[in-house]
């Protein structure tokens, strides 16, 4: 029988109460060695990208409330959400989907809002799409939060011409009719597009295409979706637009093989600058696990499932290495995160779920995996930003709450554009029944200013973990930072109790030239270690 959250909490309280403090204190510390005098690859800030699809209340209600709303907004975009997202420095926002992207016709979302067509969001609950949030509103939104564009074009049900005209509309200057049209709609300067997604899941909702069919389409969309922005010209230009091809569905290697083989054999006329991977943390579809009422079994299963991300990156990375040993094409994990059963009172197809400390652990473990594979994984987009799946933010009319996953994003800010520092550890083991995994995870980085940071994750929901950190080439003077934990792994932040899972300040001890800290059970710690 599945244990409820309550029985799990009761069992957990009993086990903690029975564990003698002396026994915990006697546990020999796990050892972490940070090669602080060495440098690994750069961790691209784009691994902290977000995904905002026209799905449920992800855009409408969550981001867009309209100019006449009583909810405070700037040009229709809610101010509380903008302020929260600015604080986590979102590097890019993937939009408009998802499955929605392959049925999106961009002309529906420009011009006088009163004249925009009303369509049906057939992928997601059949909701009415009034196209109030279109291209101009999207760019206004990312501008307000200080982010960059990741636009997914419609390869599934659109044409090369439609995609090419959209990219021209966004990027051409006003010598071009497309640019004049944009200017007439209120924006004279061309926008920059950092990433252009060429389709979405064309092995599934994007048209159920064979990999070979997709590759043929990819070549033509890649060729003709030209970016005209003068600031983005030239292949060596760091600002040049990066075209992201659809890649693998989780462990299916067919798209990886076909796209990378085609890329290796490409001629001068087309190219890609990224291959996408989609993988959700879900036990099986349709997602049935509850996002808040769960026990230790479901906790352990979800964590075990999320750690598969490491294997997927290595498996697809090995295929990419065969065609691209210089790692020119990054792997962009542009849909990842937990996927649970919908909340009981939420509409079908809106993918609304709660977000608990368990999700925070999932986020931290994935960031650590991405960081360790920084040489190949140079982008990722959590699904999704507001009100959908593993969201940063939940809203209900004028109320907003920041989730535990939001707090992890904030704690990991020093990882943005940092440099990986080689680290080894003796991780111990967390076991539940047949499930086992390393109890401790640790990743060290030097941030953009050269400061040394260490992320430590203790996944065991019952046992604290004393850790001793040795640093090669550095004598630590202080070690302090932030820690996220809570009374139970299913603790959440609700509208009525928004601070149940929030980071607190922590300090570690310096003992004989090493850093010593006891990590609470089920916790994520981010330490700044200074001489
Ligand atoms: O994120 C929800 C959906 O999951 C996306 O629309 C689709 O790309 C994926 O299957």
Short mmCIF file of C-alpha atoms and ligand atoms in Angstrom, two decimals:
data_model
loop_
_atom_site.label_atom_id
_atom_site.label_comp_id
_atom_site.label_asym_id
_atom_site.label_seq_id
_atom_site.Cartn_x
_atom_site.Cartn_y
_atom_site.Cartn_z
CA UNK A 1 0.00 0.00 0.00
CA UNK A 2 1.26 3.44 -0.84
CA UNK A 3 2.20 5.42 2.22
CA UNK A 4 0.69 8.83 2.60
CA UNK A 5 2.73 11.96 3.29
CA UNK A 6 1.42 11.94 6.84
CA UNK A 7 2.51 8.38 7.67
CA UNK A 8 5.86 9.11 6.10
CA UNK A 9 6.24 12.21 8.27
CA UNK A 10 5.28 10.26 11.37
CA UNK A 11 7.74 7.48 10.55
CA UNK A 12 10.43 10.02 9.81
CA UNK A 13 9.88 11.88 13.10
CA UNK A 14 10.06 8.57 14.99
CA UNK A 15 13.26 7.49 13.26
CA UNK A 16 14.95 10.83 13.93
CA UNK A 17 13.85 10.74 17.56
CA UNK A 18 15.23 7.22 18.00
CA UNK A 19 18.61 7.96 16.46
CA UNK A 20 20.97 8.83 19.33
CA UNK A 21 22.80 12.09 18.79
CA UNK A 22 26.03 10.45 19.91
CA UNK A 23 25.67 7.87 17.13
CA UNK A 24 25.28 10.65 14.56
CA UNK A 25 28.26 12.49 15.93
CA UNK A 26 30.37 9.33 15.77
CA UNK A 27 29.57 8.71 12.10
CA UNK A 28 32.87 9.16 10.29
CA UNK A 29 32.73 12.14 7.95
CA UNK A 30 32.39 11.66 4.21
CA UNK A 31 35.38 13.04 2.45
CA UNK A 32 35.29 15.52 -0.45
CA UNK A 33 38.48 16.60 -2.21
CA UNK A 34 38.35 19.76 -4.30
CA UNK A 35 41.25 20.31 -6.70
CA UNK A 36 41.00 24.04 -6.08
CA UNK A 37 44.19 24.72 -8.04
CA UNK A 38 42.74 23.18 -11.21
CA UNK A 39 40.16 24.36 -13.75
CA UNK A 40 37.70 22.36 -15.83
CA UNK A 41 35.34 23.54 -18.58
CA UNK A 42 33.11 26.62 -18.40
CA UNK A 43 29.57 26.02 -17.14
CA UNK A 44 27.35 27.89 -19.58
CA UNK A 45 24.76 30.02 -17.81
CA UNK A 46 22.30 28.76 -20.42
CA UNK A 47 21.89 25.53 -18.42
CA UNK A 48 19.62 27.64 -16.20
CA UNK A 49 17.22 28.44 -19.07
CA UNK A 50 13.45 28.26 -18.66
CA UNK A 51 10.55 27.10 -20.77
CA UNK A 52 7.21 28.94 -21.09
CA UNK A 53 4.61 27.29 -23.29
CA UNK A 54 1.07 28.32 -24.10
CA UNK A 55 -0.24 25.65 -21.77
CA UNK A 56 -2.74 25.94 -18.93
CA UNK A 57 -1.95 29.06 -16.92
CA UNK A 58 1.75 29.07 -17.83
CA UNK A 59 1.34 32.23 -19.91
CA UNK A 60 -2.25 33.41 -19.43
CA UNK A 61 -2.65 34.22 -15.72
CA UNK A 62 0.94 33.27 -14.86
CA UNK A 63 2.75 35.86 -16.98
CA UNK A 64 0.14 37.76 -18.96
CA UNK A 65 -2.80 39.35 -17.18
CA UNK A 66 -3.62 42.07 -19.73
CA UNK A 67 -3.14 45.82 -19.52
CA UNK A 68 -6.50 46.44 -17.83
CA UNK A 69 -6.01 43.87 -15.07
CA UNK A 70 -6.25 44.90 -11.41
CA UNK A 71 -3.15 42.75 -10.88
CA UNK A 72 -0.16 45.12 -11.03
CA UNK A 73 1.40 44.83 -14.47
CA UNK A 74 3.57 46.58 -17.00
CA UNK A 75 1.99 46.50 -20.46
CA UNK A 76 -0.04 43.43 -19.42
CA UNK A 77 2.85 41.45 -17.88
CA UNK A 78 2.51 40.83 -14.15
CA UNK A 79 5.01 42.74 -12.05
CA UNK A 80 5.40 40.26 -9.18
CA UNK A 81 6.40 37.46 -11.56
CA UNK A 82 8.81 39.74 -13.44
CA UNK A 83 10.51 40.82 -10.20
CA UNK A 84 10.90 37.23 -9.02
CA UNK A 85 12.33 36.07 -12.35
CA UNK A 86 14.74 39.01 -12.60
CA UNK A 87 16.22 37.90 -9.30
CA UNK A 88 17.22 34.49 -10.65
CA UNK A 89 18.80 35.90 -13.83
CA UNK A 90 17.00 33.63 -16.28
CA UNK A 91 19.40 33.39 -19.25
CA UNK A 92 16.79 32.49 -21.88
CA UNK A 93 13.11 31.59 -22.17
CA UNK A 94 12.02 28.92 -24.65
CA UNK A 95 8.69 29.87 -26.25
CA UNK A 96 5.94 29.32 -27.54
CA UNK A 97 6.23 25.54 -26.96
CA UNK A 98 6.51 22.56 -26.71
CA UNK A 99 3.86 20.80 -28.69
CA UNK A 100 2.08 24.15 -29.02
CA UNK A 101 4.96 25.47 -31.17
CA UNK A 102 4.32 23.02 -33.98
CA UNK A 103 0.76 24.32 -34.34
CA UNK A 104 1.54 27.98 -33.74
CA UNK A 105 1.07 30.45 -36.57
CA UNK A 106 2.91 33.60 -35.64
CA UNK A 107 0.75 35.98 -37.66
CA UNK A 108 -2.13 35.18 -35.27
CA UNK A 109 -0.16 36.90 -32.51
CA UNK A 110 0.76 40.29 -34.00
CA UNK A 111 -1.11 43.51 -34.65
CA UNK A 112 -4.19 44.91 -32.98
CA UNK A 113 -5.07 42.49 -30.15
CA UNK A 114 -8.78 43.01 -30.81
CA UNK A 115 -8.37 41.71 -34.34
CA UNK A 116 -6.24 38.69 -33.49
CA UNK A 117 -7.85 35.35 -34.30
CA UNK A 118 -9.18 33.18 -31.52
CA UNK A 119 -7.98 29.60 -31.79
CA UNK A 120 -8.15 26.43 -29.73
CA UNK A 121 -5.13 25.04 -27.90
CA UNK A 122 -5.77 21.49 -29.04
CA UNK A 123 -2.70 20.06 -27.33
CA UNK A 124 -3.48 21.38 -23.88
CA UNK A 125 -7.01 21.04 -22.62
CA UNK A 126 -8.72 22.65 -25.61
CA UNK A 127 -8.49 26.04 -23.96
CA UNK A 128 -9.30 29.17 -25.92
CA UNK A 129 -6.22 30.93 -27.26
CA UNK A 130 -6.97 34.56 -27.95
CA UNK A 131 -3.41 35.26 -29.08
CA UNK A 132 -3.13 38.26 -26.74
CA UNK A 133 0.40 37.11 -25.93
CA UNK A 134 2.31 37.05 -29.20
CA UNK A 135 5.74 37.94 -30.53
CA UNK A 136 5.83 41.55 -29.24
CA UNK A 137 4.52 40.58 -25.81
CA UNK A 138 7.07 37.74 -25.57
CA UNK A 139 10.00 40.03 -26.34
CA UNK A 140 8.64 42.64 -23.92
CA UNK A 141 8.45 39.93 -21.24
CA UNK A 142 12.01 38.65 -21.71
CA UNK A 143 13.23 42.22 -21.83
CA UNK A 144 11.48 42.97 -18.53
CA UNK A 145 13.08 39.96 -16.83
CA UNK A 146 16.50 40.63 -18.43
CA UNK A 147 16.59 37.42 -20.45
CA UNK A 148 17.21 36.29 -24.03
CA UNK A 149 15.07 34.67 -26.69
CA UNK A 150 14.75 30.98 -27.47
CA UNK A 151 12.07 30.84 -30.16
CA UNK A 152 10.77 27.48 -31.42
CA UNK A 153 9.53 27.61 -35.00
CA UNK A 154 6.71 25.52 -36.40
CA UNK A 155 8.17 22.68 -38.45
CA UNK A 156 5.34 20.22 -37.77
CA UNK A 157 2.37 21.98 -39.36
CA UNK A 158 3.99 25.13 -40.78
CA UNK A 159 6.00 25.81 -43.91
CA UNK A 160 9.58 26.92 -44.54
CA UNK A 161 8.15 30.14 -45.84
CA UNK A 162 6.13 30.85 -42.70
CA UNK A 163 9.14 30.17 -40.48
CA UNK A 164 11.48 32.23 -42.66
CA UNK A 165 9.05 35.14 -42.61
CA UNK A 166 8.72 34.99 -38.83
CA UNK A 167 12.48 35.05 -38.32
CA UNK A 168 12.72 37.94 -40.79
CA UNK A 169 9.91 39.78 -38.96
CA UNK A 170 11.82 39.46 -35.69
CA UNK A 171 15.32 40.26 -36.94
CA UNK A 172 15.30 42.39 -40.11
CA UNK A 173 15.94 46.10 -39.96
CA UNK A 174 13.55 48.61 -41.48
CA UNK A 175 15.16 48.58 -44.93
CA UNK A 176 13.28 45.30 -45.28
CA UNK A 177 9.48 45.10 -45.53
CA UNK A 178 9.43 42.54 -42.69
CA UNK A 179 11.21 45.06 -40.46
CA UNK A 180 8.84 47.82 -41.55
CA UNK A 181 5.88 45.62 -40.63
CA UNK A 182 7.37 45.05 -37.16
CA UNK A 183 8.02 48.79 -36.78
CA UNK A 184 4.41 49.52 -37.74
CA UNK A 185 3.40 47.22 -34.90
CA UNK A 186 5.47 49.21 -32.43
CA UNK A 187 9.04 47.90 -32.52
CA UNK A 188 11.57 49.60 -34.76
CA UNK A 189 14.81 47.90 -33.64
CA UNK A 190 15.28 44.27 -34.66
CA UNK A 191 15.25 41.75 -31.84
CA UNK A 192 18.03 39.28 -31.16
CA UNK A 193 17.27 35.57 -31.14
CA UNK A 194 19.85 33.61 -29.16
CA UNK A 195 18.39 30.18 -29.96
CA UNK A 196 16.08 29.08 -32.74
CA UNK A 197 14.46 25.69 -32.09
CA UNK A 198 13.82 23.95 -35.40
CA UNK A 199 10.64 22.11 -34.47
CA UNK A 200 9.78 20.34 -31.24
CA UNK A 201 9.53 16.62 -30.58
CA UNK A 202 8.97 15.90 -34.25
CA UNK A 203 9.28 12.24 -33.29
CA UNK A 204 5.99 12.73 -31.39
CA UNK A 205 3.59 15.66 -31.11
CA UNK A 206 5.51 17.49 -33.85
CA UNK A 207 4.39 15.11 -36.57
CA UNK A 208 5.57 11.58 -35.62
CA UNK A 209 8.33 11.82 -38.22
CA UNK A 210 10.96 9.22 -38.89
CA UNK A 211 14.38 10.60 -38.04
CA UNK A 212 15.33 10.58 -41.74
CA UNK A 213 12.25 12.64 -42.64
CA UNK A 214 13.06 15.12 -39.89
CA UNK A 215 16.63 15.46 -41.12
CA UNK A 216 15.40 16.42 -44.60
CA UNK A 217 13.08 19.01 -43.09
CA UNK A 218 15.79 20.26 -40.75
CA UNK A 219 18.15 21.03 -43.62
CA UNK A 220 15.61 23.22 -45.36
CA UNK A 221 14.39 25.01 -42.21
CA UNK A 222 17.98 25.58 -41.12
CA UNK A 223 18.88 27.00 -44.51
CA UNK A 224 15.94 29.32 -44.98
CA UNK A 225 15.26 30.59 -41.44
CA UNK A 226 17.66 33.46 -41.89
CA UNK A 227 18.49 35.87 -39.14
CA UNK A 228 18.92 39.39 -40.56
CA UNK A 229 19.88 41.20 -37.36
CA UNK A 230 23.08 43.11 -38.21
CA UNK A 231 24.43 42.39 -34.71
CA UNK A 232 24.12 38.63 -35.19
CA UNK A 233 25.95 38.17 -38.49
CA UNK A 234 29.05 36.01 -39.00
CA UNK A 235 29.61 32.42 -37.93
CA UNK A 236 32.35 33.36 -35.46
CA UNK A 237 30.20 36.05 -33.89
CA UNK A 238 29.48 35.03 -30.26
CA UNK A 239 26.10 36.72 -30.65
CA UNK A 240 25.14 34.69 -33.73
CA UNK A 241 21.82 32.84 -33.52
CA UNK A 242 22.15 29.15 -32.63
CA UNK A 243 19.89 26.71 -34.42
CA UNK A 244 18.82 23.79 -32.24
CA UNK A 245 17.76 20.57 -33.96
CA UNK A 246 15.29 18.18 -32.43
CA UNK A 247 17.23 15.36 -30.83
CA UNK A 248 16.48 12.37 -28.68
CA UNK A 249 13.35 11.43 -26.83
CA UNK A 250 14.90 10.24 -23.58
CA UNK A 251 16.85 7.04 -24.32
CA UNK A 252 15.79 6.65 -27.94
CA UNK A 253 18.93 7.16 -30.02
CA UNK A 254 17.39 7.36 -33.51
CA UNK A 255 17.28 11.15 -33.78
CA UNK A 256 20.73 11.48 -32.19
CA UNK A 257 22.26 9.16 -34.78
CA UNK A 258 20.44 10.58 -37.79
CA UNK A 259 20.92 14.27 -36.97
CA UNK A 260 24.57 13.94 -35.99
CA UNK A 261 25.39 11.78 -39.03
CA UNK A 262 23.74 14.35 -41.29
CA UNK A 263 25.60 17.13 -39.48
CA UNK A 264 28.94 15.42 -40.03
CA UNK A 265 28.17 14.98 -43.73
CA UNK A 266 26.68 18.47 -44.14
CA UNK A 267 27.52 20.77 -47.02
CA UNK A 268 28.03 24.54 -46.79
CA UNK A 269 24.31 25.27 -47.13
CA UNK A 270 23.03 24.36 -43.68
CA UNK A 271 24.16 23.90 -40.12
CA UNK A 272 23.01 23.51 -36.55
CA UNK A 273 24.51 24.83 -33.35
CA UNK A 274 22.70 22.56 -30.89
CA UNK A 275 20.95 19.22 -30.48
CA UNK A 276 18.02 19.01 -28.10
CA UNK A 277 17.36 16.28 -25.51
CA UNK A 278 14.00 15.90 -23.76
CA UNK A 279 13.78 13.79 -20.64
CA UNK A 280 11.28 14.13 -17.81
CA UNK A 281 11.55 12.74 -14.30
CA UNK A 282 8.46 10.55 -14.32
CA UNK A 283 7.97 6.96 -13.31
CA UNK A 284 5.82 6.25 -16.35
CA UNK A 285 3.29 8.03 -18.55
CA UNK A 286 0.50 8.88 -17.88
CA UNK A 287 2.07 10.46 -14.83
CA UNK A 288 0.33 9.12 -11.73
CA UNK A 289 2.60 10.00 -8.82
CA UNK A 290 1.25 12.65 -6.48
CA UNK A 291 3.27 15.85 -6.23
CA UNK A 292 2.65 16.34 -2.52
CA UNK A 293 1.13 13.23 -0.89
CA UNK A 294 3.97 10.77 -1.16
CA UNK A 295 6.14 8.58 1.01
CA UNK A 296 9.77 7.60 1.08
CA UNK A 297 9.26 4.97 -1.63
CA UNK A 298 8.10 7.60 -4.13
CA UNK A 299 10.81 10.00 -2.96
CA UNK A 300 13.52 7.41 -3.62
CA UNK A 301 12.01 6.38 -6.96
CA UNK A 302 11.84 9.94 -8.23
CA UNK A 303 15.43 10.66 -7.23
CA UNK A 304 16.62 7.44 -8.80
CA UNK A 305 14.70 8.32 -11.96
CA UNK A 306 16.18 11.83 -12.13
CA UNK A 307 19.73 10.49 -11.82
CA UNK A 308 19.17 8.75 -15.16
CA UNK A 309 19.88 12.16 -16.68
CA UNK A 310 23.56 11.42 -16.17
CA UNK A 311 23.32 8.14 -18.13
CA UNK A 312 21.30 9.77 -20.91
CA UNK A 313 23.84 12.55 -21.36
CA UNK A 314 26.66 10.02 -21.44
CA UNK A 315 24.82 7.73 -23.85
CA UNK A 316 23.82 10.46 -26.32
CA UNK A 317 27.13 12.23 -25.72
CA UNK A 318 29.01 9.10 -26.81
CA UNK A 319 27.07 9.06 -30.10
CA UNK A 320 27.71 12.78 -30.58
CA UNK A 321 31.42 12.21 -29.87
CA UNK A 322 31.61 9.78 -32.80
CA UNK A 323 30.43 12.45 -35.23
CA UNK A 324 31.67 15.52 -33.36
CA UNK A 325 34.72 14.70 -31.22
CA UNK A 326 35.51 18.41 -30.87
CA UNK A 327 32.13 18.95 -29.20
CA UNK A 328 31.17 21.76 -31.56
CA UNK A 329 27.46 20.89 -31.28
CA UNK A 330 26.19 21.36 -27.74
CA UNK A 331 23.58 19.11 -26.21
CA UNK A 332 20.72 21.35 -25.08
CA UNK A 333 18.44 19.63 -22.54
CA UNK A 334 15.59 21.95 -23.40
CA UNK A 335 12.85 20.06 -21.56
CA UNK A 336 13.56 18.47 -18.19
CA UNK A 337 11.95 18.34 -14.77
CA UNK A 338 9.41 16.39 -12.75
CA UNK A 339 6.06 15.36 -14.17
CA UNK A 340 3.44 14.21 -11.64
CA UNK A 341 -0.31 13.64 -11.64
CA UNK A 342 -2.36 16.78 -12.12
CA UNK A 343 -3.67 18.49 -8.99
CA UNK A 344 -7.17 17.16 -8.27
CA UNK A 345 -8.97 20.46 -8.83
CA UNK A 346 -7.02 21.52 -11.91
CA UNK A 347 -8.32 21.21 -15.47
CA UNK A 348 -7.31 18.29 -17.67
CA UNK A 349 -4.28 19.12 -19.79
CA UNK A 350 -3.08 22.06 -17.68
CA UNK A 351 -0.23 20.03 -16.10
CA UNK A 352 -0.58 21.73 -12.73
CA UNK A 353 1.35 20.10 -9.90
CA UNK A 354 2.77 21.08 -6.52
CA UNK A 355 6.46 21.62 -5.93
CA UNK A 356 8.09 20.25 -2.79
CA UNK A 357 11.52 19.88 -1.24
CA UNK A 358 11.79 16.71 -3.36
CA UNK A 359 11.66 18.91 -6.49
CA UNK A 360 14.40 21.11 -5.06
CA UNK A 361 16.58 18.01 -4.65
CA UNK A 362 15.78 17.01 -8.25
CA UNK A 363 16.76 20.46 -9.51
CA UNK A 364 20.06 20.49 -7.60
CA UNK A 365 21.01 16.99 -8.75
CA UNK A 366 20.30 17.91 -12.37
CA UNK A 367 22.30 21.14 -12.18
CA UNK A 368 25.20 19.14 -10.77
CA UNK A 369 24.89 16.61 -13.62
CA UNK A 370 24.79 19.39 -16.23
CA UNK A 371 27.80 21.09 -14.60
CA UNK A 372 29.83 17.88 -14.64
CA UNK A 373 29.07 17.55 -18.36
CA UNK A 374 29.71 21.22 -19.08
CA UNK A 375 31.89 20.39 -22.07
CA UNK A 376 28.87 18.99 -23.97
CA UNK A 377 25.77 20.25 -22.12
CA UNK A 378 25.76 23.96 -22.80
CA UNK A 379 22.06 24.67 -22.40
CA UNK A 380 18.99 23.36 -20.58
CA UNK A 381 15.45 24.57 -20.02
CA UNK A 382 13.43 23.41 -17.04
CA UNK A 383 9.80 22.59 -17.79
CA UNK A 384 8.18 24.93 -17.09
CA UNK A 385 8.52 28.44 -15.70
CA UNK A 386 5.15 29.33 -14.12
CA UNK A 387 2.21 27.12 -13.03
CA UNK A 388 3.15 24.16 -15.26
CA UNK A 389 5.05 20.99 -14.23
CA UNK A 390 8.19 21.74 -12.14
CA UNK A 391 7.52 25.46 -11.92
CA UNK A 392 9.57 28.22 -10.31
CA UNK A 393 6.45 30.18 -9.51
CA UNK A 394 2.81 29.35 -8.79
CA UNK A 395 0.10 31.98 -9.13
CA UNK A 396 -3.56 32.13 -8.25
CA UNK A 397 -5.21 35.30 -9.47
CA UNK A 398 -3.29 38.09 -7.69
CA UNK A 399 -1.33 35.74 -5.41
CA UNK A 400 2.12 34.35 -6.15
CA UNK A 401 4.35 31.87 -4.37
CA UNK A 402 7.99 30.94 -4.99
CA UNK A 403 8.59 27.19 -5.07
CA UNK A 404 11.51 25.23 -3.59
CA UNK A 405 12.76 24.84 -7.19
CA UNK A 406 12.89 28.65 -7.47
CA UNK A 407 15.10 28.81 -4.40
CA UNK A 408 17.52 26.27 -5.88
CA UNK A 409 17.84 28.45 -8.99
CA UNK A 410 18.72 31.37 -6.75
CA UNK A 411 21.22 29.39 -4.71
CA UNK A 412 22.93 28.24 -7.92
CA UNK A 413 23.47 31.75 -9.32
CA UNK A 414 27.24 31.51 -8.73
CA UNK A 415 27.29 28.59 -11.21
CA UNK A 416 26.27 30.86 -14.09
CA UNK A 417 29.27 31.08 -16.45
CA UNK A 418 31.47 29.62 -13.71
CA UNK A 419 34.34 27.17 -14.27
CA UNK A 420 34.09 23.60 -13.07
CA UNK A 421 36.66 22.62 -10.45
CA UNK A 422 37.57 18.90 -10.41
CA UNK A 423 36.19 17.24 -7.28
CA UNK A 424 36.21 13.69 -5.97
CA UNK A 425 34.16 12.31 -3.13
CA UNK A 426 33.39 9.32 -1.05
CA UNK A 427 29.63 9.60 -1.33
CA UNK A 428 28.25 6.85 0.89
CA UNK A 429 24.98 5.18 -0.03
CA UNK A 430 21.33 5.97 0.52
CA UNK A 431 19.11 2.88 0.38
CA UNK A 432 15.38 2.34 0.36
CA UNK A 433 14.33 -1.24 -0.30
CA UNK A 434 15.86 -2.26 -3.62
CA UNK A 435 16.75 1.34 -4.50
CA UNK A 436 20.22 2.65 -3.79
CA UNK A 437 22.10 5.77 -4.85
CA UNK A 438 25.02 7.90 -3.66
CA UNK A 439 23.99 9.69 -0.47
CA UNK A 440 26.15 12.73 -1.19
CA UNK A 441 26.61 14.75 -4.35
CA UNK A 442 29.13 17.57 -4.63
CA UNK A 443 30.23 19.97 -7.36
CA UNK A 444 32.75 22.78 -6.99
CA UNK A 445 33.10 25.81 -9.25
CA UNK A 446 34.99 29.08 -9.52
CA UNK A 447 32.50 31.82 -10.27
CA UNK A 448 33.07 34.56 -12.82
CA UNK A 449 35.10 36.55 -10.27
CA UNK A 450 37.25 33.55 -9.28
CA UNK A 451 35.51 32.77 -5.97
CA UNK A 452 35.23 29.12 -4.96
CA UNK A 453 31.75 27.64 -4.40
CA UNK A 454 30.75 24.13 -3.42
CA UNK A 455 27.31 22.58 -3.84
CA UNK A 456 26.57 19.68 -1.45
CA UNK A 457 23.42 17.55 -1.68
CA UNK A 458 22.51 14.99 0.99
CA UNK A 459 19.70 12.95 -0.56
CA UNK A 460 19.07 10.73 2.46
CA UNK A 461 15.75 11.78 3.98
CA UNK A 462 16.65 10.30 7.38
CA UNK A 463 20.37 10.61 8.02
CA UNK A 464 22.43 13.78 8.37
CA UNK A 465 25.90 13.53 6.89
CA UNK A 466 29.09 14.94 8.37
CA UNK A 467 31.42 16.00 5.56
CA UNK A 468 35.09 16.97 5.58
CA UNK A 469 36.26 18.97 2.57
CA UNK A 470 39.93 19.13 1.63
CA UNK A 471 41.07 21.75 -0.85
CA UNK A 472 44.19 21.22 -2.92
CA UNK A 473 46.15 24.44 -3.30
CA UNK A 474 43.93 26.59 -1.04
CA UNK A 475 43.91 27.13 2.71
CA UNK A 476 40.33 27.92 3.67
CA UNK A 477 39.66 30.81 6.04
CA UNK A 478 35.87 30.87 6.03
CA UNK A 479 33.10 28.75 4.52
CA UNK A 480 29.55 30.02 4.61
CA UNK A 481 26.51 30.09 2.43
CA UNK A 482 22.93 28.95 2.11
CA UNK A 483 21.09 25.76 2.84
CA UNK A 484 17.66 24.51 1.77
CA UNK A 485 15.87 21.85 3.77
CA UNK A 486 12.56 21.38 5.58
CA UNK A 487 10.83 19.13 8.08
CA UNK A 488 9.79 16.65 5.40
CA UNK A 489 10.63 15.89 1.79
CA UNK A 490 7.06 16.70 0.81
CA UNK A 491 7.12 20.15 2.42
CA UNK A 492 5.81 22.84 0.07
CA UNK A 493 5.35 26.59 -0.05
CA UNK A 494 1.67 27.46 -0.29
CA UNK A 495 -0.10 30.78 -0.80
CA UNK A 496 -1.00 30.77 2.89
CA UNK A 497 2.42 29.55 4.11
CA UNK A 498 4.90 30.72 1.47
CA UNK A 499 8.09 30.31 3.54
CA UNK A 500 7.99 26.68 4.61
CA UNK A 501 10.90 25.82 2.29
CA UNK A 502 13.28 28.75 2.05
CA UNK A 503 17.08 28.89 2.25
CA UNK A 504 18.79 29.77 5.52
CA UNK A 505 22.30 31.02 6.19
CA UNK A 506 24.88 28.42 7.26
CA UNK A 507 28.53 28.42 8.26
CA UNK A 508 30.97 25.55 8.21
CA UNK A 509 33.91 25.04 10.57
CA UNK A 510 37.54 25.22 9.55
CA UNK A 511 39.43 22.33 11.18
CA UNK A 512 43.10 21.63 10.49
CA UNK A 513 42.99 23.27 7.10
CA UNK A 514 39.81 21.47 6.01
CA UNK A 515 36.16 22.57 5.89
CA UNK A 516 33.85 20.57 8.17
CA UNK A 517 30.07 20.66 8.04
CA UNK A 518 27.20 18.39 8.98
CA UNK A 519 24.63 18.32 6.20
CA UNK A 520 21.09 17.84 7.44
CA UNK A 521 19.08 14.97 5.98
CA UNK A 522 17.40 15.91 2.64
CA UNK A 523 19.26 19.14 2.10
CA UNK A 524 21.03 21.23 -0.50
CA UNK A 525 23.90 23.47 0.65
CA UNK A 526 25.83 26.04 -1.34
CA UNK A 527 29.05 27.17 0.35
CA UNK A 528 31.36 30.03 -0.52
CA UNK A 529 34.86 29.05 0.58
CA UNK A 530 37.30 31.92 1.00
CA UNK A 531 40.93 31.98 2.08
O1 LIG B 1 6.24 20.38 -21.31
C1 LIG B 1 5.05 19.78 -21.72
C2 LIG B 1 5.19 19.05 -23.03
O2 LIG B 1 6.08 17.98 -22.88
C3 LIG B 1 5.75 19.82 -24.18
O3 LIG B 1 4.78 20.56 -24.85
C4 LIG B 1 6.25 18.74 -25.08
O4 LIG B 1 7.32 19.18 -25.89
C5 LIG B 1 6.65 17.64 -24.13
O5 LIG B 1 6.19 16.41 -24.52
#
